[in-house]
Coordinates of N, CA and C in Angstrom, one line a residue:
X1 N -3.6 71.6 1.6 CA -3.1 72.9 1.1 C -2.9 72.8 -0.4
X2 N -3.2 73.5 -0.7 CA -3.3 73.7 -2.5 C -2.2 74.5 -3.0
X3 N -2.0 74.7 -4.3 CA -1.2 75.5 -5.4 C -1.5 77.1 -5.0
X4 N -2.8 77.1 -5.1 CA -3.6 78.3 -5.1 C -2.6 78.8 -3.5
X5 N -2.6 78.6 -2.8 CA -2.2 79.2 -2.0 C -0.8 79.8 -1.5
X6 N 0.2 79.3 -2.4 CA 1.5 79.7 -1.9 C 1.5 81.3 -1.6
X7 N 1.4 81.9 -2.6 CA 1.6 83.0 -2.4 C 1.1 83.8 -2.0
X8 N -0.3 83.6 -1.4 CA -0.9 84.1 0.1 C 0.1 83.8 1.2
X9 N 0.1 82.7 1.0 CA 0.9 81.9 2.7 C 2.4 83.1 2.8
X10 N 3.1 82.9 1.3 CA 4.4 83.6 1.8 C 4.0 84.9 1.8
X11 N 3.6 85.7 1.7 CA 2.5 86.5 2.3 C 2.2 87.0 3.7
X12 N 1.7 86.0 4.1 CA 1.3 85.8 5.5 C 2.1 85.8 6.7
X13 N 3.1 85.2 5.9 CA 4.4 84.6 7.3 C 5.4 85.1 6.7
X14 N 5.6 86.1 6.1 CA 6.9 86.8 5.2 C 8.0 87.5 6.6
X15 N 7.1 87.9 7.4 CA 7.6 88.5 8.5 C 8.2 87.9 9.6
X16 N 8.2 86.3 9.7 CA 8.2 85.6 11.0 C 9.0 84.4 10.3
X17 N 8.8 84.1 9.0 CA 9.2 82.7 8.7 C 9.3 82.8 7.1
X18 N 10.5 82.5 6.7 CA 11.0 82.9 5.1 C 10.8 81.2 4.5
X19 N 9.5 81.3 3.5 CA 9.4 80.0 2.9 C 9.7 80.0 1.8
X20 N 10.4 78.8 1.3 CA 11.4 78.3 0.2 C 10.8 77.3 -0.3
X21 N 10.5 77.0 -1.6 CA 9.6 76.0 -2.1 C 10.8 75.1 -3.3
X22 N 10.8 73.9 -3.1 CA 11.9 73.4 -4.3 C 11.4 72.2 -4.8
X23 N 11.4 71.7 -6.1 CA 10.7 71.1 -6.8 C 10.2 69.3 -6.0
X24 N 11.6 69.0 -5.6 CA 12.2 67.8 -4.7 C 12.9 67.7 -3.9
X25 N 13.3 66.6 -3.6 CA 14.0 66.8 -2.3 C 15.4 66.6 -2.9
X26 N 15.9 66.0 -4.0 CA 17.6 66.3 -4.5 C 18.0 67.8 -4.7
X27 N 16.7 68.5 -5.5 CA 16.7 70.1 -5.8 C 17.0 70.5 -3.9
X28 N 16.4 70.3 -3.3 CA 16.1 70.8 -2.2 C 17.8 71.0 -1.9
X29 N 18.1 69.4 -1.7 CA 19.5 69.2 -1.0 C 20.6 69.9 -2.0
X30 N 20.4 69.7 -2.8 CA 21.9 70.4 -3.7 C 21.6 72.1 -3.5
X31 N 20.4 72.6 -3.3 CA 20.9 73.9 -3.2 C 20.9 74.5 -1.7
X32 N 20.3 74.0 -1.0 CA 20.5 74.2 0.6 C 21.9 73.7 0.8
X33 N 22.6 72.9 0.4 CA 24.1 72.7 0.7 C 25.1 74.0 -0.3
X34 N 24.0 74.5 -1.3 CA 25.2 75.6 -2.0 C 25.1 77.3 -0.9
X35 N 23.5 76.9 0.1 CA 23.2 78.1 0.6 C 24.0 78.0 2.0
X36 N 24.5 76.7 2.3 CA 25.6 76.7 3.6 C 27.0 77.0 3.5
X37 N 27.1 76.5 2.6 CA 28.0 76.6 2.0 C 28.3 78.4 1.7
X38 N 27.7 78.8 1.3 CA 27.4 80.5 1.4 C 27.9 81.5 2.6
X39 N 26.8 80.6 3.4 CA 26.6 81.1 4.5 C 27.9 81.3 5.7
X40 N 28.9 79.9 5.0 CA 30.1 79.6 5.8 C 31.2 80.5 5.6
X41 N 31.0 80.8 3.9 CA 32.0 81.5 3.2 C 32.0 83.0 4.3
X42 N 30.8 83.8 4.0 CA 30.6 85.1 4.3 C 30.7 85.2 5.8
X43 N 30.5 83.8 6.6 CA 30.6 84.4 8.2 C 32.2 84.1 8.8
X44 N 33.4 83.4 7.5 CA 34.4 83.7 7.9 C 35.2 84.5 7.7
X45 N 34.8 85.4 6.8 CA 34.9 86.7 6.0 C 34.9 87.6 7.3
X46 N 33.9 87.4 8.1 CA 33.3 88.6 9.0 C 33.9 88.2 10.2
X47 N 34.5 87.1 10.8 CA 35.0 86.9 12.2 C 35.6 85.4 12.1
X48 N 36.5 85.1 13.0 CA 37.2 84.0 12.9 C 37.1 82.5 13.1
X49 N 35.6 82.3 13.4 CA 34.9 81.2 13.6 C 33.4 81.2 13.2
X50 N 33.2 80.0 13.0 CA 31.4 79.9 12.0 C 30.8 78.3 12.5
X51 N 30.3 78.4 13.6 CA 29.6 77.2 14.4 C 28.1 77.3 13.5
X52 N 28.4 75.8 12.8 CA 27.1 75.6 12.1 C 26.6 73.8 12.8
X53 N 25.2 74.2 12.9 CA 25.0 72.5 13.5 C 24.1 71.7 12.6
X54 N 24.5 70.7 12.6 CA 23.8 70.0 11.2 C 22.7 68.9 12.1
X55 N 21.9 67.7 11.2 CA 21.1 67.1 11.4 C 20.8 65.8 11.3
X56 N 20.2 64.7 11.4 CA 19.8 63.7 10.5 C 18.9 63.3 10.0
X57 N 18.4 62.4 9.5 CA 17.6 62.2 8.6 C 17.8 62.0 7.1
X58 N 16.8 61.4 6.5 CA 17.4 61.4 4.5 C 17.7 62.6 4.3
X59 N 17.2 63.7 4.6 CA 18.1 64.4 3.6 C 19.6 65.5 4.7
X60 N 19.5 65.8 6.0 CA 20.3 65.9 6.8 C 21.8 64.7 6.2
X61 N 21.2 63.7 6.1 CA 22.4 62.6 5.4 C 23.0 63.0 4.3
X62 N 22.0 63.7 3.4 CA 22.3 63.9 2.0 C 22.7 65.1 1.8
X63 N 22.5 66.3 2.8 CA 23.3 67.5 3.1 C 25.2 67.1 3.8
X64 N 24.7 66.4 4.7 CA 26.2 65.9 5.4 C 27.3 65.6 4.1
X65 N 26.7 64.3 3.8 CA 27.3 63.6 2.9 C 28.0 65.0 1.6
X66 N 27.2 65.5 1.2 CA 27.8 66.7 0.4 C 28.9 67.4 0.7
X67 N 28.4 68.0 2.1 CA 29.2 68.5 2.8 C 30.5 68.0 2.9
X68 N 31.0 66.8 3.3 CA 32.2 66.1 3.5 C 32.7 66.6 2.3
X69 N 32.3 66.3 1.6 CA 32.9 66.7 0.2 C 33.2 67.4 -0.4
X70 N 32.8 68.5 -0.3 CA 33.1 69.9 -0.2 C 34.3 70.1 0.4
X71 N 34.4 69.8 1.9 CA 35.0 70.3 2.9 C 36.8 69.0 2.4
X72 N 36.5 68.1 2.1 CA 37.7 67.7 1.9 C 38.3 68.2 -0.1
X73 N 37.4 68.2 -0.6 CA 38.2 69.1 -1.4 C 39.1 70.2 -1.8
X74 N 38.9 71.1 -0.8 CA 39.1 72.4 -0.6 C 40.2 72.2 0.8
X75 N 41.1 71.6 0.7 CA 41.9 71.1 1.9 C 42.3 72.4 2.4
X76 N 42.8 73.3 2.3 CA 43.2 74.9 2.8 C 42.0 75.7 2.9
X77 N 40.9 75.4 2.8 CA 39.7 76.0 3.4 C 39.0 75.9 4.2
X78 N 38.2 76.5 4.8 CA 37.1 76.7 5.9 C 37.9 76.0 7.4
X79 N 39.4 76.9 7.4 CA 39.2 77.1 8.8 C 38.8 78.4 9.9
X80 N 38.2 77.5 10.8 CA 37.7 78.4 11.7 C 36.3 78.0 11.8
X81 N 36.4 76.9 11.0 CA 34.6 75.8 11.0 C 34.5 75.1 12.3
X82 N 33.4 75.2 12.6 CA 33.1 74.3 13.6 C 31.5 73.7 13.3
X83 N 31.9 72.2 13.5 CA 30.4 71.3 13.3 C 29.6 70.6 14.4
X84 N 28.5 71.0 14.9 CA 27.9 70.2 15.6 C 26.6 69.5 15.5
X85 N 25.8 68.9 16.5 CA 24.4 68.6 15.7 C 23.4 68.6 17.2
X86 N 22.3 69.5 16.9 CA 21.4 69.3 17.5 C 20.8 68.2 18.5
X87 N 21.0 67.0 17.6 CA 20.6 65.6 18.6 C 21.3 64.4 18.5
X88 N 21.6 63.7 19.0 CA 22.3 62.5 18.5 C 21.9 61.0 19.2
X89 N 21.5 59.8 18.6 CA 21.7 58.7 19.1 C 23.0 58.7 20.2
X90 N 22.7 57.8 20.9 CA 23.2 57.5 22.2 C 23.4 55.7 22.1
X91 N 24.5 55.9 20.6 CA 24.6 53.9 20.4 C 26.2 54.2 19.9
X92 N 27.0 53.2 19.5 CA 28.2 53.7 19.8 C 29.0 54.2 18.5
X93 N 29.7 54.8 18.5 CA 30.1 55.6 17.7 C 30.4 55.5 16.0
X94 N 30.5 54.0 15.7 CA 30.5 53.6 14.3 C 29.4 53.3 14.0
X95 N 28.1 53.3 14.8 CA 27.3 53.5 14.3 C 26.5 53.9 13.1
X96 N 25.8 53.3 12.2 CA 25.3 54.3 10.9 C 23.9 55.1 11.5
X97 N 23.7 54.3 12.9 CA 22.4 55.3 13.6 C 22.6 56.8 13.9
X98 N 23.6 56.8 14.4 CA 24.2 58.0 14.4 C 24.1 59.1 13.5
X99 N 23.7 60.2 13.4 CA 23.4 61.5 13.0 C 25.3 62.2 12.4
X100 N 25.9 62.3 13.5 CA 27.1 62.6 12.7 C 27.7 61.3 11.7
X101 N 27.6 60.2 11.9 CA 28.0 59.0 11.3 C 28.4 59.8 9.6
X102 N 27.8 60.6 8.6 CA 28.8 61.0 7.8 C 29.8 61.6 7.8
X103 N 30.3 61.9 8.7 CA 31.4 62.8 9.6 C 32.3 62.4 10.3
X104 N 31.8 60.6 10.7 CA 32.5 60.1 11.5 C 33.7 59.1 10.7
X105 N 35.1 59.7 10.9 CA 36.3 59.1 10.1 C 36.4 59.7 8.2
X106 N 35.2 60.6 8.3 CA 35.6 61.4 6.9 C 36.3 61.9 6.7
X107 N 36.0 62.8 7.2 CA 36.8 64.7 6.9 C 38.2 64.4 6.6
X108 N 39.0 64.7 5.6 CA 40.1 64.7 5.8 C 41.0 66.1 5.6
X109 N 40.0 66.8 6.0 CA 39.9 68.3 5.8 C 40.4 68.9 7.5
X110 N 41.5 68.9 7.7 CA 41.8 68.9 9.0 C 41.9 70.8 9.9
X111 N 41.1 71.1 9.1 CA 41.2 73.1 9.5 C 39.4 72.5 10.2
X112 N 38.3 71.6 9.6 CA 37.2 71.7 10.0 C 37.3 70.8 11.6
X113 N 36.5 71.7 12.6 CA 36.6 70.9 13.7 C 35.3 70.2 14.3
X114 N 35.3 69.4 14.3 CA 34.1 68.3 14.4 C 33.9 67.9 15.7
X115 N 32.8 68.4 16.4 CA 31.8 68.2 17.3 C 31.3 67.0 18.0
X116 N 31.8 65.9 17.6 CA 30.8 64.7 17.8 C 30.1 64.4 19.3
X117 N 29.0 64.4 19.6 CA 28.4 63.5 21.1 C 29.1 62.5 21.6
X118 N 29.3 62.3 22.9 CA 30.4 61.6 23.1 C 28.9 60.0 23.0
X119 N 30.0 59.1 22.6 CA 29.3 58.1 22.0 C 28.9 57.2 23.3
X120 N 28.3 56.0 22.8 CA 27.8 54.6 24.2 C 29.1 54.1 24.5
X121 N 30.0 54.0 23.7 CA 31.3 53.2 23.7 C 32.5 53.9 24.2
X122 N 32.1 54.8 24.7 CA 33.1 56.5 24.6 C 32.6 56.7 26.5
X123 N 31.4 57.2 26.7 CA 30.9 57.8 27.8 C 30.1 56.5 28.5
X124 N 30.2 56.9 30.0 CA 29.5 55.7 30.7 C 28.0 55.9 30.9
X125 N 27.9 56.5 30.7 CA 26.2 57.0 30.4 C 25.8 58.1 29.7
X126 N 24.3 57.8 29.1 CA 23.9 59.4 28.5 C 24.3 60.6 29.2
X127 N 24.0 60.7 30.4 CA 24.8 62.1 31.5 C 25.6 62.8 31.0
X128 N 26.7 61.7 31.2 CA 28.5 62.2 31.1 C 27.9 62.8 29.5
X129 N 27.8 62.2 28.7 CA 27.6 62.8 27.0 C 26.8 64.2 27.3
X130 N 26.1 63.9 27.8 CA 25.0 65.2 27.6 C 26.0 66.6 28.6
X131 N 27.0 66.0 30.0 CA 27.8 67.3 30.3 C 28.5 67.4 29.7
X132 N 29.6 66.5 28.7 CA 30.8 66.6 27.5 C 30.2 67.6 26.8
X133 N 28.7 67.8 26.3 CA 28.9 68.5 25.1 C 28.0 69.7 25.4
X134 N 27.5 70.1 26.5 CA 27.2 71.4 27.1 C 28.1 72.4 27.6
X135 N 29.6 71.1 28.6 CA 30.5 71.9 28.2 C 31.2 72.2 27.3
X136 N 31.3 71.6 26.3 CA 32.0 71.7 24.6 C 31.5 73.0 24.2
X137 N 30.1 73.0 24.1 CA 28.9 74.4 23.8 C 28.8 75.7 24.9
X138 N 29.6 75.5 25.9 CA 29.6 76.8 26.6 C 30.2 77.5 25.7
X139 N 29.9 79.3 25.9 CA 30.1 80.1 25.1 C 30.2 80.6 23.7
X140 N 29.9 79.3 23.1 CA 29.6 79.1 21.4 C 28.5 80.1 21.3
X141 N 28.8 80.5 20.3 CA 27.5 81.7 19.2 C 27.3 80.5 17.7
X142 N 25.9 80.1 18.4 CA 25.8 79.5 17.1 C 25.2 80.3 15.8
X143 N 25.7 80.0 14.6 CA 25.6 81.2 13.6 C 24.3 80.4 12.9
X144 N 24.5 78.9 12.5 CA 23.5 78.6 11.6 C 23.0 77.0 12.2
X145 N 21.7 76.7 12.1 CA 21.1 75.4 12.9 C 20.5 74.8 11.6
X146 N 20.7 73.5 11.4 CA 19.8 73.0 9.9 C 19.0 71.9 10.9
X147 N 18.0 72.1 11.2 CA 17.2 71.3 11.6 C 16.1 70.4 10.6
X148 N 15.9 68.9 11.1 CA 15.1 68.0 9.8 C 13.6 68.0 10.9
X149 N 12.6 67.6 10.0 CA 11.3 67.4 10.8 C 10.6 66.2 10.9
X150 N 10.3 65.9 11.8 CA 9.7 64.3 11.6 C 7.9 64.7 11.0
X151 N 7.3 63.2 10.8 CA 6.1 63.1 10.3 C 5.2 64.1 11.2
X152 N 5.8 63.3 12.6 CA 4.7 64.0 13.7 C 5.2 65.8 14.2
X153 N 6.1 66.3 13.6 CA 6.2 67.6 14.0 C 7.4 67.8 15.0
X154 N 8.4 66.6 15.1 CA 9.7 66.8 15.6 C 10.7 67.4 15.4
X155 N 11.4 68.0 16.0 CA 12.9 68.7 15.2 C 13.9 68.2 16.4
X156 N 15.1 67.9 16.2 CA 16.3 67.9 16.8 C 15.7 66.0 17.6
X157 N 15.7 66.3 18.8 CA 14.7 64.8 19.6 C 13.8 66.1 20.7
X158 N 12.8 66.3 20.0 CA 11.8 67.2 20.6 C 11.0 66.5 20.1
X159 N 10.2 65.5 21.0 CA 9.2 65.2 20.6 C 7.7 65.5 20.6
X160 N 6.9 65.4 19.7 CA 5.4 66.2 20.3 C 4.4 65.0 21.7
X161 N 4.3 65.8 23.0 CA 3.9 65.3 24.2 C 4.6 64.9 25.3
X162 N 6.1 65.5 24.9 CA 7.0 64.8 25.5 C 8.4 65.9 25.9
X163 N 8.1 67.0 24.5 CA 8.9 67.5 25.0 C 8.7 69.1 25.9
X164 N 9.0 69.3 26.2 CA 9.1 71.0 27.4 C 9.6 71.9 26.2
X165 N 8.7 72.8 25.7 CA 9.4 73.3 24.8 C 10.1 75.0 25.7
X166 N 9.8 75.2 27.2 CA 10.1 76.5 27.9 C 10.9 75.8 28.9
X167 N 11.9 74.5 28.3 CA 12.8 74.2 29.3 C 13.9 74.9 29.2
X168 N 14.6 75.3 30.7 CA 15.7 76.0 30.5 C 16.8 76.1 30.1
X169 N 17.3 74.3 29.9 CA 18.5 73.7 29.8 C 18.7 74.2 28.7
X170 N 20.2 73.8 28.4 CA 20.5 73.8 27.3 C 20.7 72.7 26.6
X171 N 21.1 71.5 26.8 CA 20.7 70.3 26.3 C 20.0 68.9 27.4
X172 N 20.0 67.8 27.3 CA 19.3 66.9 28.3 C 19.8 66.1 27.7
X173 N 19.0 64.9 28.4 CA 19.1 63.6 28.3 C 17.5 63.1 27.4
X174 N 17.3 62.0 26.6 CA 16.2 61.3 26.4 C 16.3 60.3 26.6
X175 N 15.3 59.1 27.3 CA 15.6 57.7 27.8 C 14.5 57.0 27.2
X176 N 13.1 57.7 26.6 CA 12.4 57.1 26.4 C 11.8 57.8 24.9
X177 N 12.7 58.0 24.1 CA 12.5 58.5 22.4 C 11.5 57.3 21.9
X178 N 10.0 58.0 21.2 CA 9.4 56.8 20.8 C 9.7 56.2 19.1
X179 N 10.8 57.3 18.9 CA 11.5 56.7 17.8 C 12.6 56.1 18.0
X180 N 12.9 54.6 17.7 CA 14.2 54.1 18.3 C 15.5 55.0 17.9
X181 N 16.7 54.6 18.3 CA 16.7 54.4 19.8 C 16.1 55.2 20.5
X182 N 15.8 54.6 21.8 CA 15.1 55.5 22.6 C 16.2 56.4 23.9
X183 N 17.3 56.4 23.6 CA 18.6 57.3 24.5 C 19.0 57.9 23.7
X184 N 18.4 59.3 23.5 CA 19.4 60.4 23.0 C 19.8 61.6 23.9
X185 N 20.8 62.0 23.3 CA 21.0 63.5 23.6 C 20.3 64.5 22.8
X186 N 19.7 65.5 23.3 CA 19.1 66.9 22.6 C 19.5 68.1 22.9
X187 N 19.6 69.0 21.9 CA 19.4 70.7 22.1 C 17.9 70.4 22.9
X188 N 18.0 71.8 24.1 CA 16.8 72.1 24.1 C 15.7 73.4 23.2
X189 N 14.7 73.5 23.4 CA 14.4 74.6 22.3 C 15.0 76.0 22.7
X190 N 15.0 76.0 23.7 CA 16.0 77.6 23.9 C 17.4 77.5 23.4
X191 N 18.3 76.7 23.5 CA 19.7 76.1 22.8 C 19.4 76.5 21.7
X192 N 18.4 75.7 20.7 CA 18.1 75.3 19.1 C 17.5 77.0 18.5
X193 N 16.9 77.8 19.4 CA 16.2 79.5 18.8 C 17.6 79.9 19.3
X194 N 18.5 79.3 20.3 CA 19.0 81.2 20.4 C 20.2 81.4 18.9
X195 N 20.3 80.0 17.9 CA 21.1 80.3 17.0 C 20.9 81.6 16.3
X196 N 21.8 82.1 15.4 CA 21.6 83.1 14.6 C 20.4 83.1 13.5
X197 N 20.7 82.1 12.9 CA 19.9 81.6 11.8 C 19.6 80.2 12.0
X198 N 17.9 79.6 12.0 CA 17.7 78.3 11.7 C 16.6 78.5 10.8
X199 N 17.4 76.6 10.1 CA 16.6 76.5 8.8 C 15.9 75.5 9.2
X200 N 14.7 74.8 9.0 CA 14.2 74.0 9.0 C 13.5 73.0 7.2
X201 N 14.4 72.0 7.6 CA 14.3 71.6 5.6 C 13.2 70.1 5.9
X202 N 12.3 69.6 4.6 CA 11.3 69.0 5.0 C 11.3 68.3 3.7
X203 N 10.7 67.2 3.2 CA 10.9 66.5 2.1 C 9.8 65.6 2.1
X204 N 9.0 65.5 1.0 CA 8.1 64.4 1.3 C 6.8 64.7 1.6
X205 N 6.0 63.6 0.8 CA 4.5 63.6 1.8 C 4.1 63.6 2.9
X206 N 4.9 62.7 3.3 CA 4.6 62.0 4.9 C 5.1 63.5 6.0
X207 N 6.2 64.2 5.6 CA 6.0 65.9 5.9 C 4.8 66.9 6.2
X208 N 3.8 66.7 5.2 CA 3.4 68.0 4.5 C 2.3 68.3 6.2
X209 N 1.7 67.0 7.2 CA 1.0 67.7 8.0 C 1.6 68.5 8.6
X210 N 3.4 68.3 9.1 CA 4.2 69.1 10.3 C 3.9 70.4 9.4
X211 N 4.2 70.3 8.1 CA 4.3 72.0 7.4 C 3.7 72.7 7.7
X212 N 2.0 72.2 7.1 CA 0.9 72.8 7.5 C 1.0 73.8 8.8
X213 N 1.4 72.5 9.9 CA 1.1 72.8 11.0 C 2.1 74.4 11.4
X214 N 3.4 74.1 10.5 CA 4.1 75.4 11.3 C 4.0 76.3 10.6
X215 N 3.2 76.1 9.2 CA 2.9 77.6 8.5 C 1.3 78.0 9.4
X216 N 0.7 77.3 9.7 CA -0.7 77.8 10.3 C -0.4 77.8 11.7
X217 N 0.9 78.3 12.5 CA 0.9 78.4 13.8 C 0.7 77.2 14.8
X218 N 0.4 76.0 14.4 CA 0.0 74.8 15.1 C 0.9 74.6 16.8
X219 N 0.7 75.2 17.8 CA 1.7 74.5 18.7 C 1.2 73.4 19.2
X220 N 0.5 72.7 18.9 CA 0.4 71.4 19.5 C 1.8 70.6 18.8
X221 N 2.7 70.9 17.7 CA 3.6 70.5 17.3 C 5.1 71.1 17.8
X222 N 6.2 70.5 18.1 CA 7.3 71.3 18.5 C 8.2 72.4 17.5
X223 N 8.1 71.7 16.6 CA 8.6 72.5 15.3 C 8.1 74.0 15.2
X224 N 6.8 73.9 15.0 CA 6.0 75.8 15.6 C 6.9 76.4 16.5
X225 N 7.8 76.0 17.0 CA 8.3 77.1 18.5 C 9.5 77.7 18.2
X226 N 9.5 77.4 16.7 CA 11.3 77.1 15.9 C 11.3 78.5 15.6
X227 N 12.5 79.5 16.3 CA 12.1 80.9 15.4 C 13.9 81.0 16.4
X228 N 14.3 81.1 14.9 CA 16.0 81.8 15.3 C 16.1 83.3 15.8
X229 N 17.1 83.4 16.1 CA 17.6 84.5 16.6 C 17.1 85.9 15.8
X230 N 17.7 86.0 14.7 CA 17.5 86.8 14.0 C 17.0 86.5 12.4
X231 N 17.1 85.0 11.8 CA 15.9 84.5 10.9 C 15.6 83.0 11.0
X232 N 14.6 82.9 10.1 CA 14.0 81.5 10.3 C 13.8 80.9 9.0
X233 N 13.7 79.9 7.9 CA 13.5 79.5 7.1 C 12.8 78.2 7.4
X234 N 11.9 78.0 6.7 CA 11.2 76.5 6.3 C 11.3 76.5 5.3
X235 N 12.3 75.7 4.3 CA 12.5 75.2 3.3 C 12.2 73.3 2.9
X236 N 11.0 73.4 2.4 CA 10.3 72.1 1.7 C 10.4 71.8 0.2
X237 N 10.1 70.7 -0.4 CA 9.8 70.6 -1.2 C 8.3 70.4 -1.7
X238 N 7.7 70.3 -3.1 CA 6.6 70.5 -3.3 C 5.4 69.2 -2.8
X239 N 6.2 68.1 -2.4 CA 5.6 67.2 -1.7 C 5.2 67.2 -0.1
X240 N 6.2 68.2 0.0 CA 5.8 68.6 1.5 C 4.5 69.5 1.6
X241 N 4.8 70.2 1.1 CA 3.5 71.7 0.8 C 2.5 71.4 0.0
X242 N 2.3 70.7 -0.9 CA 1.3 70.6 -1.3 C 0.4 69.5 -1.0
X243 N -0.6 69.3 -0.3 CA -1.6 68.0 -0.3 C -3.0 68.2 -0.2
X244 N -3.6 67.4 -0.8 CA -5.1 67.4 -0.9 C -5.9 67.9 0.0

């Protein structure tokens, strides 16, 4: 995909998929945490609670990591927050494998209420974790989902060949993730679309095929199936979108 094309593409998918182009992946992360941050403000404005679910990965880490910071600054702010995450290792809870692990023993921001997967060292098996937090997630309206993408076109632990993207659950079990560990818990993709808003953020070369794939409709990838409730973003940087 070339230069030449951006502004065909946003064009093309203006209607289905709102594309965000940012120079890097630091640019990426400092203003996608000023647009959550946004987003938190105005939806406690509007109702008494704001269920946003975060991610992992480099830059999921480097949104979290902000986040804490934020959120412990502002000690009389953002109650009525609620944090959760899409997928999580299934290793024990001090883990740095761990996806909430910037969350875990931070916050000292005690109005935000933190979500965590019940851990290896916590729950006697993936199961019990995976019913802890379906029941935790009964009735929840999720408002905003920040999903990261892998090389091969993964979001949350949806992987491409493996995962059911018209399964009905709302989350599961994974025993055999071909990215270590291989025991996670997942959203499923009906859980991960029925949020209000999901963003999907991307960084990097090693990115740019998943992009391709979900600005040109690709479903052989799981990420293509990613369409929120009422919007969708794929926000990359120029290493992601652009390649030879």
């Amino acid at each position: 995909m070339s230069s030449d094309d951006f502004d065909a593409i946003v064009g093309d998918i203006d209607d289905e998929l709102d594309l965000t182009l940012y120079a890097d992946a630091t640019e990426l992360s400092d203003e996608v945490t000023v647009q959550i941050l946004a987003a938190i403000e105005k939806g406690l404005k509007l109702k008494s609670q704001f269920h946003l679910v975060l991610t992992g990965g480099t830059l999921g880490v480097q949104i979290s990591e902000a986040l804490v910071n934020e959120f412990n600054a502002d000690p009389d702010g953002f109650a009525g927050l609620h944090i959760w995450w899409s997928d999580e290792r299934f290793v024990q809870g001090d883990s740095v494998e761990r996806n909430a692990f910037p969350f875990h023993g931070t916050v000292t921001n005690t109005a935000v209420v933190i979500h965590e997967v019940l851990a290896s060292d916590v729950a006697k098996s993936v199961e019990e974790a995976v019913s802890d937090y379906e029941l935790a997630l009964e009735n929840v309206d999720i408002d905003l989902n920040i999903l990261g993408l892998g090389p091969d076109g993964h979001v949350a632990s949806l992987f491409p060949g493996l995962a059911d993207v018209d399964d009905h659950r709302r989350i599961f079990a994974i025993t055999d993730s071909p990215k270590p560990p291989a025991v996670r818990v997942s959203f499923t993709m009906s859980l991960i679309n029925s949020a209000h808003e999901v963003w999907i953020v991307a960084a990097g070369e090693s990115k740019a095929d998943a992009v391709t794939k979900i600005i040109e409709g690709d479903l052989s990838i799981p990420a293509s199936y990613v369409r929120g409730h009422s919007h969708t973003r794929l926000i990359v940087d120029t290493e992601a979108f652009f390649s030879e």
